[in-house]
PDB file of C-alpha atoms and ligand atoms in Angstrom:
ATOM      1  CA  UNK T   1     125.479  72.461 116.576  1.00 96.00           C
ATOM      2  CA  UNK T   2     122.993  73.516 114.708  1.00 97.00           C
ATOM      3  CA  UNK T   3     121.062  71.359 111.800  1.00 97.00           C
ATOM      4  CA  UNK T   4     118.383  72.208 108.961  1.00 95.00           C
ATOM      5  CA  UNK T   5     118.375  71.581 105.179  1.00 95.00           C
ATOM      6  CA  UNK T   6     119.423  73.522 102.062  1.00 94.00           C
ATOM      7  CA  UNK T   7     116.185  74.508 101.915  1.00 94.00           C
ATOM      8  CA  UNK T   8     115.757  76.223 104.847  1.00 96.00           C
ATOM      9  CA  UNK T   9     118.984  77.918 105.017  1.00 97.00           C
ATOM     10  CA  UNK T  10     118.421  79.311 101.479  1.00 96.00           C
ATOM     11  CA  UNK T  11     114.792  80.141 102.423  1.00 97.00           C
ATOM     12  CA  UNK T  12     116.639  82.265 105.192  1.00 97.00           C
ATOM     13  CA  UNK T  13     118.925  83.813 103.706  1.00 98.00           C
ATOM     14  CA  UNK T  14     116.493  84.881 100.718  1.00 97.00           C
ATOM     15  CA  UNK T  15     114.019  86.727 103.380  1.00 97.00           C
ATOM     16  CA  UNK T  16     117.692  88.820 104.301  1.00 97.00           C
ATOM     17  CA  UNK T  17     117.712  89.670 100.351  1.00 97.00           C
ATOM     18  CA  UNK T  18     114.403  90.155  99.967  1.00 96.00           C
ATOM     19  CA  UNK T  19     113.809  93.095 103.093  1.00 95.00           C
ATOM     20  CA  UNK T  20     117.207  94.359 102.201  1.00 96.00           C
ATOM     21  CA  UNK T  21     117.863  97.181 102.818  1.00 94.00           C
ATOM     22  CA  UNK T  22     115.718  96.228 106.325  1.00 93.00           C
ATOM     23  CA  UNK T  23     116.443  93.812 108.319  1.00 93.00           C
ATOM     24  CA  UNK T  24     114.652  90.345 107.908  1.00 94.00           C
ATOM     25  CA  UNK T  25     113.384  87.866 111.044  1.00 94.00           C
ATOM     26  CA  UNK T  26     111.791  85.010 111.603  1.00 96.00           C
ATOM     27  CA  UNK T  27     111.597  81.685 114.124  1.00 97.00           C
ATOM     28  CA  UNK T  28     113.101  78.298 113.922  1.00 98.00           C
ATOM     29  CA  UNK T  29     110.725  75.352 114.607  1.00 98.00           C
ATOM     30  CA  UNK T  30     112.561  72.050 115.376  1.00 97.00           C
ATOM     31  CA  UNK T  31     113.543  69.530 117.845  1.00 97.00           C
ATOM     32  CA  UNK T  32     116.784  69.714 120.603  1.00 96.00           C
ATOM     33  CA  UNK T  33     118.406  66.174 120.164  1.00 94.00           C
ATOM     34  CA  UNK T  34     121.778  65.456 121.927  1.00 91.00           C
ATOM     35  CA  UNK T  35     122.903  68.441 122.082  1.00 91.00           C
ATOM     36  CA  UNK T  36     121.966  70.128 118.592  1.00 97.00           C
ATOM     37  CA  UNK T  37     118.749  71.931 117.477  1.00 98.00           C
ATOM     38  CA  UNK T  38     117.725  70.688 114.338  1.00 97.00           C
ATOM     39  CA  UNK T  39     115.520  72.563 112.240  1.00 97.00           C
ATOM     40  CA  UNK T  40     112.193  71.201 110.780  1.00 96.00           C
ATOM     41  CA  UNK T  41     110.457  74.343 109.726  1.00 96.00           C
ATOM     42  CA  UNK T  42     111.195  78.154 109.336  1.00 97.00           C
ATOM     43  CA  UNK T  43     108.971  80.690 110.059  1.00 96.00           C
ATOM     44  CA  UNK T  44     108.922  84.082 108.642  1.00 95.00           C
ATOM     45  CA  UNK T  45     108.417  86.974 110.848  1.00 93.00           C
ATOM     46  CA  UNK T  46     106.935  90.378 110.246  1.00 86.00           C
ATOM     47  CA  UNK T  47     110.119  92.874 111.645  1.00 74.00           C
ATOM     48  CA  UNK T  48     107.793  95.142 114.007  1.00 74.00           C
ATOM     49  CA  UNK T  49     110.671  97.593 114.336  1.00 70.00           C
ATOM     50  CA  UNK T  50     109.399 100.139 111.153  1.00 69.00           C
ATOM     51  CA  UNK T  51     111.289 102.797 113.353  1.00 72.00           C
ATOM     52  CA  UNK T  52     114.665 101.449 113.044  1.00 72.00           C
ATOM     53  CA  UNK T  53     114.219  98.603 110.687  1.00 69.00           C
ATOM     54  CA  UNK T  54     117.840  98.593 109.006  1.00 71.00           C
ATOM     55  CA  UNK T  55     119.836  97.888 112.420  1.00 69.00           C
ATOM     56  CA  UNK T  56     116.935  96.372 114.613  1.00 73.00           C
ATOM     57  CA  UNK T  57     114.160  93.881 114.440  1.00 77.00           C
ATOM     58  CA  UNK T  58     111.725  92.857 116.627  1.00 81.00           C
ATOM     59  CA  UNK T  59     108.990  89.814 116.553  1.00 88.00           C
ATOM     60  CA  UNK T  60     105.890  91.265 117.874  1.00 88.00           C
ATOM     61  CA  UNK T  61     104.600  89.520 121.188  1.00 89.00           C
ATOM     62  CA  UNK T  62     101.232  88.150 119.365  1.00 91.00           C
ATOM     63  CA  UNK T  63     103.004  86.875 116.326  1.00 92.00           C
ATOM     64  CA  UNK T  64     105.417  84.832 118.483  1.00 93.00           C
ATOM     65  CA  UNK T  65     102.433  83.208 120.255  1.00 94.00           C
ATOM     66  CA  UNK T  66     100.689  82.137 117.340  1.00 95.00           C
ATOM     67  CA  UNK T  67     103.869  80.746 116.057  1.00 96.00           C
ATOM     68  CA  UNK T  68     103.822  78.622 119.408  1.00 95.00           C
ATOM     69  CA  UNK T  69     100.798  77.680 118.769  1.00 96.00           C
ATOM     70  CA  UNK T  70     102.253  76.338 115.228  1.00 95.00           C
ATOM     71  CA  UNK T  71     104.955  74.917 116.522  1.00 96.00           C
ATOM     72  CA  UNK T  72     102.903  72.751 119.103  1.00 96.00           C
ATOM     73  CA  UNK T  73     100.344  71.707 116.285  1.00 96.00           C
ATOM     74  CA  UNK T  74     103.239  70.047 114.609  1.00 96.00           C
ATOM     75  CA  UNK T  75     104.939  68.622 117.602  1.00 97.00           C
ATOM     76  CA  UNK T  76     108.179  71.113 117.459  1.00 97.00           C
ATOM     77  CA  UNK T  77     109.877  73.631 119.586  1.00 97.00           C
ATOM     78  CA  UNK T  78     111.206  76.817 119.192  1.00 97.00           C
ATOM     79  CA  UNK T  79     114.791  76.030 118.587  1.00 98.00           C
ATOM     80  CA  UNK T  80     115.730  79.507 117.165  1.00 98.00           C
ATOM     81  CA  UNK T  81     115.194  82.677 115.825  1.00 97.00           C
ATOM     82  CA  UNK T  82     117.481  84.206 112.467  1.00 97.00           C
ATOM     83  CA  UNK T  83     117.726  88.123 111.245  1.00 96.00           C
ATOM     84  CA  UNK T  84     119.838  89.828 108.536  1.00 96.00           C
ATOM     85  CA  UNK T  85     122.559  92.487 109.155  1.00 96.00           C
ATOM     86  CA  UNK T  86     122.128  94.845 106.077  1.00 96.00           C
ATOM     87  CA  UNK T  87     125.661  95.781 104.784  1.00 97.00           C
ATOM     88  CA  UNK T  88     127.086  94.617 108.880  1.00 96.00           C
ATOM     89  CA  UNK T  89     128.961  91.610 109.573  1.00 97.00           C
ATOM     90  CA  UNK T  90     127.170  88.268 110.451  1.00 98.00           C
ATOM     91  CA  UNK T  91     127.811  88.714 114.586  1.00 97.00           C
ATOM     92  CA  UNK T  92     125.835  89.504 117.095  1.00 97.00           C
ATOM     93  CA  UNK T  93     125.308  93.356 118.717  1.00 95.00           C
ATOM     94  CA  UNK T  94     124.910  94.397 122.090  1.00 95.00           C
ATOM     95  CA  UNK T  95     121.217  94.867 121.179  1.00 94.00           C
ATOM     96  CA  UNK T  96     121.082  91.425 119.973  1.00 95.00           C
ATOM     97  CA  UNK T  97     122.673  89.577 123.156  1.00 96.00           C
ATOM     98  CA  UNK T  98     120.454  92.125 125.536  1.00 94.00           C
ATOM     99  CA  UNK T  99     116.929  91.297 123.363  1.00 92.00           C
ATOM    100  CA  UNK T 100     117.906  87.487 123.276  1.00 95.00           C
ATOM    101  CA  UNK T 101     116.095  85.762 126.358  1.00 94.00           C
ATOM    102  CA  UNK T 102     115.610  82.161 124.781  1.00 95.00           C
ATOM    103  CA  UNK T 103     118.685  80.316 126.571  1.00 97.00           C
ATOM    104  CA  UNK T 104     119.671  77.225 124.278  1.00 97.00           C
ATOM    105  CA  UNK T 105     118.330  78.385 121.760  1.00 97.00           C
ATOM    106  CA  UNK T 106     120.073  78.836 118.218  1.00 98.00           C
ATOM    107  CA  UNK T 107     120.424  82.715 116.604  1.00 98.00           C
ATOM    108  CA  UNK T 108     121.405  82.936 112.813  1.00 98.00           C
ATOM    109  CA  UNK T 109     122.843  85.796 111.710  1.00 98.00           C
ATOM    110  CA  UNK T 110     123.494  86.339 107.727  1.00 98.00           C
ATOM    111  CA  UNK T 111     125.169  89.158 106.681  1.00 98.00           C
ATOM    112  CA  UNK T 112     123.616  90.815 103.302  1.00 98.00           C
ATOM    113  CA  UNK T 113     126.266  92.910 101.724  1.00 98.00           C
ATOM    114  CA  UNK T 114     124.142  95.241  98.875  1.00 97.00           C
ATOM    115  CA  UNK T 115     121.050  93.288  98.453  1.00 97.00           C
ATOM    116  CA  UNK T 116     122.975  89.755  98.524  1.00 98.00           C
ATOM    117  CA  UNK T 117     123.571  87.233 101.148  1.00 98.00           C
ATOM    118  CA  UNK T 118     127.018  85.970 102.139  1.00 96.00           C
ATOM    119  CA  UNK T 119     127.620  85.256 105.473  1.00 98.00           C
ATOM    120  CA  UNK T 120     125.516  83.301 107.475  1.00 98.00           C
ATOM    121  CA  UNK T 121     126.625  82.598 111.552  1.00 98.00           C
ATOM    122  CA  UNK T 122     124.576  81.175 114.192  1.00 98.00           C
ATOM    123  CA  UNK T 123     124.918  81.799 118.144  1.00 98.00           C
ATOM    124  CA  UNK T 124     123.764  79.257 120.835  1.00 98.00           C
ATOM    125  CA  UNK T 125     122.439  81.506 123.934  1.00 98.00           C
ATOM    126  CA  UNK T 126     124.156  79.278 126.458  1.00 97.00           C
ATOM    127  CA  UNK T 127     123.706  79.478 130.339  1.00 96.00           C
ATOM    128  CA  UNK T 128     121.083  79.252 132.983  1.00 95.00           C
ATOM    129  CA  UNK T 129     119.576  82.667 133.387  1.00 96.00           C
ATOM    130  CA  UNK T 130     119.700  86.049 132.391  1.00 94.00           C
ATOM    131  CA  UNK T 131     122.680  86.815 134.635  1.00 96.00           C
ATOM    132  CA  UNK T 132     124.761  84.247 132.688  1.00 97.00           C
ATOM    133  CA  UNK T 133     124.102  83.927 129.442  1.00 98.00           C
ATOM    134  CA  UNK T 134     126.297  84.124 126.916  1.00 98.00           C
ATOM    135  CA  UNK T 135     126.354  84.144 123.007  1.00 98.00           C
ATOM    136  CA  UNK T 136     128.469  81.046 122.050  1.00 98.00           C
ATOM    137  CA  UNK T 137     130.068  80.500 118.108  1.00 98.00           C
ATOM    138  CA  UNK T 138     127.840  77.384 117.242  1.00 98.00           C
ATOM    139  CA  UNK T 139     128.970  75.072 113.603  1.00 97.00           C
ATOM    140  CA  UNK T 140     125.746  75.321 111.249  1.00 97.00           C
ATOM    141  CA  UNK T 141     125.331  71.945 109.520  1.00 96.00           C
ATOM    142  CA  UNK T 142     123.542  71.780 106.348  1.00 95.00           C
ATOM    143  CA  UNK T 143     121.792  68.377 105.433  1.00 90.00           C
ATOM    144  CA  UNK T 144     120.757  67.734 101.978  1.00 82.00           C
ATOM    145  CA  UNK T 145     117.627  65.997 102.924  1.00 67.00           C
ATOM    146  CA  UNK T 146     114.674  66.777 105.692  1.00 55.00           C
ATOM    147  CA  UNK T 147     115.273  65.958 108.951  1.00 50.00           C
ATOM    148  CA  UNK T 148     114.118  62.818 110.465  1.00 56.00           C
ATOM    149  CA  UNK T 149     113.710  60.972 113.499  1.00 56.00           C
ATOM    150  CA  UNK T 150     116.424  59.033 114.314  1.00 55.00           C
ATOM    151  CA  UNK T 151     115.246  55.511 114.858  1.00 55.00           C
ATOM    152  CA  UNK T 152     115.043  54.429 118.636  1.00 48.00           C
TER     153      UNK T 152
HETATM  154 ZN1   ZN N 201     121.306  91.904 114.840  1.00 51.53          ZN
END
């Protein structure tokens, strides 16, 4: 499963609208609790992939590290990573599954059909290694209110 608020998942799915008709990306920072990644904070990305940037995106190697870098300053992992699918449904391509190396992590997927955003997926990239790994249908849950630390 994956968690984060109505915030974030509007924030999101605005970034699709917003680099329509190019695809959008960015990183999900958060914390893997029993099972779920919960979202804390989303991260826009700069899509590297000016070449092709309607059907591909791309997180450039330095940007990723410095969001790292973020991500350990505030205590959070990597949990996920989301992009837009301009006027294509909300699942993953063969490019995705092939450029997606993070195993357990969550990948969001929101469709934006002429400029507005409807449907929003996510993928867990399940397995141990690149030989196995496979893109599983993950539930998105939406909390109204930030995530916090469940008490011990
Ligand atoms: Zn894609």
């Amino acid at each position: 499963m994956l968690q984060l608020t109505h915030t974030d998942y509007e924030t999101l799915r605005a970034h699709g609208e917003e680099t329509y008709p190019h695809e959008c990306c960015g990183v999900l920072l958060g914390r893997s609790e029993d099972g779920a990644n919960i979202v804390h904070q989303v991260v826009r990305a700069g899509n590297t992939r000016t070449d092709s940037a309607h059907n591909r995106y791309q997180i450039a190697p330095a940007e990723l590290i410095r969001i790292q870098r973020q991500a350990r300053g505030l205590a959070l992992d990597i949990v996920g990573f989301y992009h837009s699918h301009p006027d294509h449904p909300a699942q993953w391509s063969q490019t995705d599954f092939a450029e997606a190396h993070w195993l357990g992590c969550s990948y969001i997927i929101t469709r934006v059909a002429q400029g507005k955003a409807d449907v929003t997926n996510s993928f867990r990239l399940s397995g141990t290694s690149e030989e196995d790994k496979s893109f599983q249908d993950e539930p998105i849950e939406i909390m109204i209110k930030q995530a916090v630390a469940s008490p011990a």
